[in-house]
Amino acid sequence: MRKSILTWFMFVVGLTCLHAQDQVSLSVVFTDSPFNLRFRLTITNNNPGGSGWAIDQTHILFPTGGVLQNVQAPANWVATGDVPWDAIPRNLRYQTSNVAARIDPGESLSFEFSTSAPTLVNDLYIQYRVRNGGTLLDYAQRIDVTPRTNLASDGLIVQEVQVAAATAPNPPPGPGGGRVLQFNYDFDRPVTRSQIRTRDEQGNTRDFTRYPIDNLTTLPHFFLGDVRREVPATGSPPRNYWTSCLEAAQWCSSGVNLSELRWVNGPFVEPEATFGWRFSPSYPDSGAGPRQVRFQLTNLSSEFPLIVNQLRFHLRGARALECGPDVNTWPSRFPADFVANAFVLNPRQTREFFLTIPAGTPPKRFFYGFLEMRSPSDPTDQPTRAYIVQEELNSLPLASGIVRAPVPDVNLARLIHITASNPGTGESFIFEANSNALGRWRVPFSVDLLDIPDLYRPIWTVKVKPRGALQMAFPQTLLVGGDTLDPYLRQMMVLGDINEDNVIDDLDLLLMLLQFGLTGVPSDVDGNGVADDRDLLHVLFNFGRTGD
């Protein structure tokens, strides 16, 4: 199966331990320009001197064989292509050949690699191994490749939620006692990285978790599902604000559901406001006009209305804001481009807002949001506040791919038919694209697709049929964007399907014989302008084959 899905339920008390991963930094850049298909990975070991933690192995994780190739490895590091790591089959591995070559604390090394096919990526998973004596730990990080290009990519999200502590009596510690903050993030769109940190009223970290997890033994391509936390809050005075900070990246999308937020004090339960939001990719308003983006706000409570005091946006942010004063003071530092005051969402109700990005705003901005709300179920009557940062997503492909040929001198520029179907809902769409001389094709994202509720669900089957070739199916494809490790649907064409019925049989052979020697006819499957002996060979070699 080409894609992997994980639904991960977490119920952890206390602070997650931090390991050597926190002291390792990674960066990946295009060398010279994004179009020479060469990358430089730099690994820096920031662990303190004398700690003993050293790095002796790294993988650039990739699911497709023959694509990643070493350009230059550091001295005494060995590069090996198409090696498996976990369930990811075709990675490029760099590994030390002796102890002295390891990346020790305070050291940094660079690795250069390239892609054999003309396909760029904006984001990569990098695995690395740290060791201290006989202790080996594996980690993975999702890395943004710089500079960014108009390709499928992660969308950065920051959300800081401020919630007032409970007012009910604080039972003594012990069975059934002790104040606890419970919350649940429900991710229904693919997450490629995330971390959640909870702080008390004094700014002390009470809980921390992240994905990919520490010392991982397996890495799915993305994460879907619940991240549930139960944070001890004994001793915290009532009515003081705690904060929960989420920093995450979602594949070609954005959306956060805080489906549970409540204080539990022994037998006392105090529910807080629960809500979900999502931004659409931006799109031009009326052709070439200012860009628009849709914002949806949902009351996730099935019992209580959500009373919204204010919703505010600044749509021209130049950078991502960090949790803390950087994000929670933005309303006093940046002008509002949109404000909505005093409205109510009934249980499970969603309201949609159409936001216009001011004319002349450069692309790839960050949206800053502020939401002040409360629930009638909250006895403190103190509002819950959410500060939101969302990276603008635009120029995304619905799907993209590359076609190749088994022999040289085949014209890769041709019409491509793409069918996307959802086995769960029965919904299907047909698109057309044209591959270029390098074989690349792309179906641009359309605003008409925004109303499809299951668009971002990883259950689509995409079938790709180049002109004159058999159709190939890609099950469980992510729409929008393709797979998070390799966004391209890569296809080696099986040529010879002249009548386009997805089988190479006697009808194709008959057409070939009737059109042999003619120009501009369907029998010219290699695209060189004339139906000749090379086209006949394609039909004969692939005779009897059927497409997906």
Coordinates of C-alpha atoms in Angstrom, one line a residue, residues 248-476:
A248 CA 2.0 21.9 13.6
A249 CA 2.2 21.5 9.9
Q250 CA -0.6 20.0 7.8
W251 CA -0.2 18.6 4.3
C252 CA -1.6 21.1 1.7
S253 CA -4.4 22.0 4.2
S254 CA -5.2 23.6 7.5
G255 CA -7.7 22.9 10.2
V256 CA -7.7 22.3 14.0
N257 CA -10.5 20.8 16.1
L258 CA -10.3 21.3 19.9
S259 CA -13.1 18.7 20.5
E260 CA -12.7 18.6 24.3
L261 CA -11.6 21.2 26.8
R262 CA -12.6 20.8 30.4
W263 CA -11.4 21.0 34.0
V264 CA -12.0 17.9 36.2
N265 CA -11.8 18.3 39.9
G266 CA -12.6 14.9 41.4
P267 CA -16.4 14.6 40.9
F268 CA -16.7 18.2 39.5
V269 CA -16.5 18.7 35.7
E270 CA -16.4 22.2 34.2
P271 CA -16.6 22.1 30.4
E272 CA -15.1 25.0 28.4
A273 CA -15.7 26.2 24.9
T274 CA -14.9 23.7 22.2
F275 CA -14.4 24.7 18.6
G276 CA -12.8 23.9 15.2
W277 CA -11.6 26.0 12.4
R278 CA -10.1 25.7 9.0
F279 CA -8.8 27.9 6.2
S280 CA -9.1 27.1 2.5
P281 CA -6.3 27.6 0.0
S282 CA -6.4 31.2 -1.2
Y283 CA -7.8 31.9 -4.7
P284 CA -8.2 34.9 -6.9
D285 CA -11.4 36.9 -6.5
S286 CA -13.1 37.4 -9.9
G287 CA -10.2 36.3 -12.0
A288 CA -7.2 38.6 -11.4
G289 CA -8.6 40.5 -8.4
P290 CA -7.4 40.3 -4.8
R291 CA -7.0 36.9 -3.3
Q292 CA -9.8 35.4 -1.2
V293 CA -9.7 32.7 1.5
R294 CA -12.6 30.9 3.2
F295 CA -12.6 30.5 7.0
Q296 CA -14.9 28.1 8.7
L297 CA -15.6 28.2 12.4
T298 CA -17.5 25.3 14.1
N299 CA -19.0 24.9 17.5
L300 CA -18.0 21.3 18.4
S301 CA -20.3 21.1 21.4
S302 CA -23.4 19.0 21.0
E303 CA -25.1 20.6 24.0
F304 CA -24.2 24.2 24.4
P305 CA -24.0 27.3 22.1
L306 CA -20.7 29.0 21.5
I307 CA -20.9 32.7 22.3
V308 CA -18.3 34.5 20.2
N309 CA -17.4 38.0 21.5
Q310 CA -15.0 38.8 18.7
L311 CA -13.3 37.2 15.6
R312 CA -10.4 39.3 14.1
F313 CA -7.9 38.7 11.3
H314 CA -4.8 40.3 10.0
L315 CA -4.1 38.7 6.5
R316 CA -0.8 40.2 5.6
G317 CA 1.7 38.7 8.1
A318 CA 5.3 38.5 6.9
R319 CA 6.3 35.6 9.2
A320 CA 5.1 32.9 11.6
L321 CA 4.6 34.1 15.1
E322 CA 5.7 32.0 18.1
C323 CA 3.6 31.1 21.1
G324 CA 3.8 33.5 24.0
P325 CA 3.8 37.3 23.7
D326 CA 4.8 37.1 20.1
V327 CA 1.4 35.7 19.1
N328 CA -0.9 36.8 21.9
T329 CA -0.1 40.5 21.5
W330 CA -0.6 40.6 17.7
P331 CA -4.0 42.3 17.9
S332 CA -2.3 45.4 19.4
R333 CA 0.6 45.4 16.9
F334 CA -1.1 44.7 13.6
P335 CA -4.2 46.3 12.0
A336 CA -7.3 44.1 11.5
D337 CA -8.3 43.3 7.9
F338 CA -11.5 41.6 9.1
V339 CA -13.6 41.9 12.3
A340 CA -16.8 40.1 13.3
N341 CA -18.4 40.9 16.7
A342 CA -21.0 39.3 18.9
F343 CA -22.4 36.3 17.2
V344 CA -23.6 32.8 18.5
L345 CA -23.0 29.4 17.0
N346 CA -25.6 26.8 18.0
P347 CA -24.4 23.3 18.9
R348 CA -22.6 21.7 15.9
Q349 CA -23.2 24.8 13.8
T350 CA -20.6 26.0 11.3
R351 CA -20.3 29.5 10.0
E352 CA -18.3 30.5 6.9
F353 CA -16.5 33.8 6.4
F354 CA -15.1 35.0 3.1
L355 CA -11.9 37.0 3.7
T356 CA -10.4 39.3 1.1
I357 CA -6.6 39.7 1.3
P358 CA -5.9 43.4 0.6
A359 CA -4.8 44.1 -3.0
G360 CA -1.1 44.3 -3.5
T361 CA -0.3 41.9 -0.7
P362 CA 2.6 39.6 -1.7
P363 CA 1.9 35.8 -2.0
K364 CA 2.7 33.3 0.7
R365 CA 1.6 35.5 3.7
F366 CA 0.7 34.4 7.2
F367 CA -2.9 34.9 8.5
Y368 CA -3.1 36.0 12.2
G369 CA -6.4 35.3 13.9
F370 CA -8.0 36.1 17.3
L371 CA -11.0 34.4 18.7
E372 CA -12.6 35.3 22.1
M373 CA -15.5 33.1 23.1
R374 CA -17.3 31.4 26.0
S375 CA -19.7 28.6 26.7
P376 CA -22.7 28.9 29.0
S377 CA -21.4 25.7 30.6
D378 CA -18.4 27.6 32.0
P379 CA -19.2 28.9 35.6
T380 CA -16.2 31.3 35.6
D381 CA -17.9 33.4 32.9
Q382 CA -14.3 34.2 31.8
P383 CA -13.8 34.0 28.0
T384 CA -11.5 31.5 26.3
R385 CA -9.1 33.1 23.9
A386 CA -7.5 31.5 20.9
Y387 CA -4.6 33.1 18.9
I388 CA -4.1 31.6 15.5
V389 CA -1.4 31.7 12.9
Q390 CA -1.9 30.0 9.5
E391 CA 0.5 29.9 6.6
E392 CA -1.2 30.9 3.3
L393 CA -1.6 28.0 0.9
N394 CA -1.9 29.0 -2.8
S395 CA -0.9 27.7 -6.2
L396 CA -1.4 24.1 -4.9
P397 CA -1.8 21.2 -7.3
L398 CA -4.8 19.0 -6.8
A399 CA -2.5 16.3 -8.1
S400 CA 0.7 16.1 -10.0
G401 CA 2.8 13.4 -11.6
I402 CA 5.5 12.4 -14.1
V403 CA 5.4 10.0 -16.9
R404 CA 8.5 8.2 -18.1
A405 CA 9.2 5.8 -21.0
P406 CA 11.1 2.5 -21.0
V407 CA 13.2 3.5 -24.0
P408 CA 14.7 6.8 -25.2
D409 CA 13.4 9.1 -27.9
V410 CA 9.8 8.9 -26.7
N411 CA 8.0 12.3 -26.7
L412 CA 6.8 12.6 -23.1
A413 CA 4.5 15.6 -23.9
R414 CA 1.0 14.2 -24.3
L415 CA -2.6 14.5 -23.1
I416 CA -3.2 12.9 -19.7
H417 CA -6.6 11.7 -18.5
I418 CA -7.0 11.6 -14.6
T419 CA -9.9 10.0 -12.8
A420 CA -10.2 10.5 -9.0
S421 CA -12.8 8.4 -7.1
N422 CA -13.7 8.1 -3.5
P423 CA -14.5 4.4 -2.6
G424 CA -16.3 5.6 0.6
T425 CA -18.7 8.1 -0.9
G426 CA -18.8 7.0 -4.6
E427 CA -17.9 10.5 -5.6
S428 CA -15.6 10.8 -8.7
F429 CA -14.1 13.5 -10.9
I430 CA -12.4 13.5 -14.3
F431 CA -9.6 15.9 -15.2
E432 CA -7.3 16.5 -18.1
A433 CA -3.8 17.7 -18.1
N434 CA -0.9 17.9 -20.5
S435 CA 2.5 16.6 -19.6
N436 CA 5.5 18.7 -20.8
A437 CA 8.6 17.6 -22.5
L438 CA 10.1 16.4 -19.2
G439 CA 7.0 14.3 -18.5
R440 CA 5.6 16.4 -15.7
W441 CA 1.9 17.1 -15.4
R442 CA -0.2 19.0 -12.9
V443 CA -3.9 19.5 -12.2
P444 CA -4.4 22.9 -10.5
F445 CA -6.5 23.2 -7.4
S446 CA -10.0 24.7 -8.1
V447 CA -12.1 26.7 -5.8
D448 CA -15.1 24.5 -6.9
L449 CA -13.6 21.6 -4.9
L450 CA -13.8 23.4 -1.6
D451 CA -17.3 22.2 -0.9
I452 CA -16.4 18.5 -1.1
P453 CA -16.3 17.4 2.6
D454 CA -14.1 14.4 2.0
L455 CA -11.6 16.1 -0.2
Y456 CA -8.7 15.9 2.2
R457 CA -9.5 12.4 3.4
P458 CA -6.8 9.9 2.4
I459 CA -9.2 7.5 0.6
W460 CA -9.0 8.6 -3.0
T461 CA -8.0 6.3 -5.9
V462 CA -6.4 8.2 -8.7
K463 CA -6.1 6.6 -12.2
V464 CA -3.8 8.1 -14.7
K465 CA -4.0 7.4 -18.4
P466 CA -1.5 9.0 -20.8
R467 CA -2.5 9.1 -24.4
G468 CA -1.4 5.9 -26.1
A469 CA -0.5 4.1 -22.9
L470 CA -2.3 1.9 -20.4
Q471 CA -3.9 3.3 -17.3
M472 CA -2.2 3.1 -13.9
A473 CA -4.0 3.3 -10.5
F474 CA -2.7 5.0 -7.4
P475 CA -4.9 3.8 -4.4
Q476 CA -5.2 5.8 -1.2

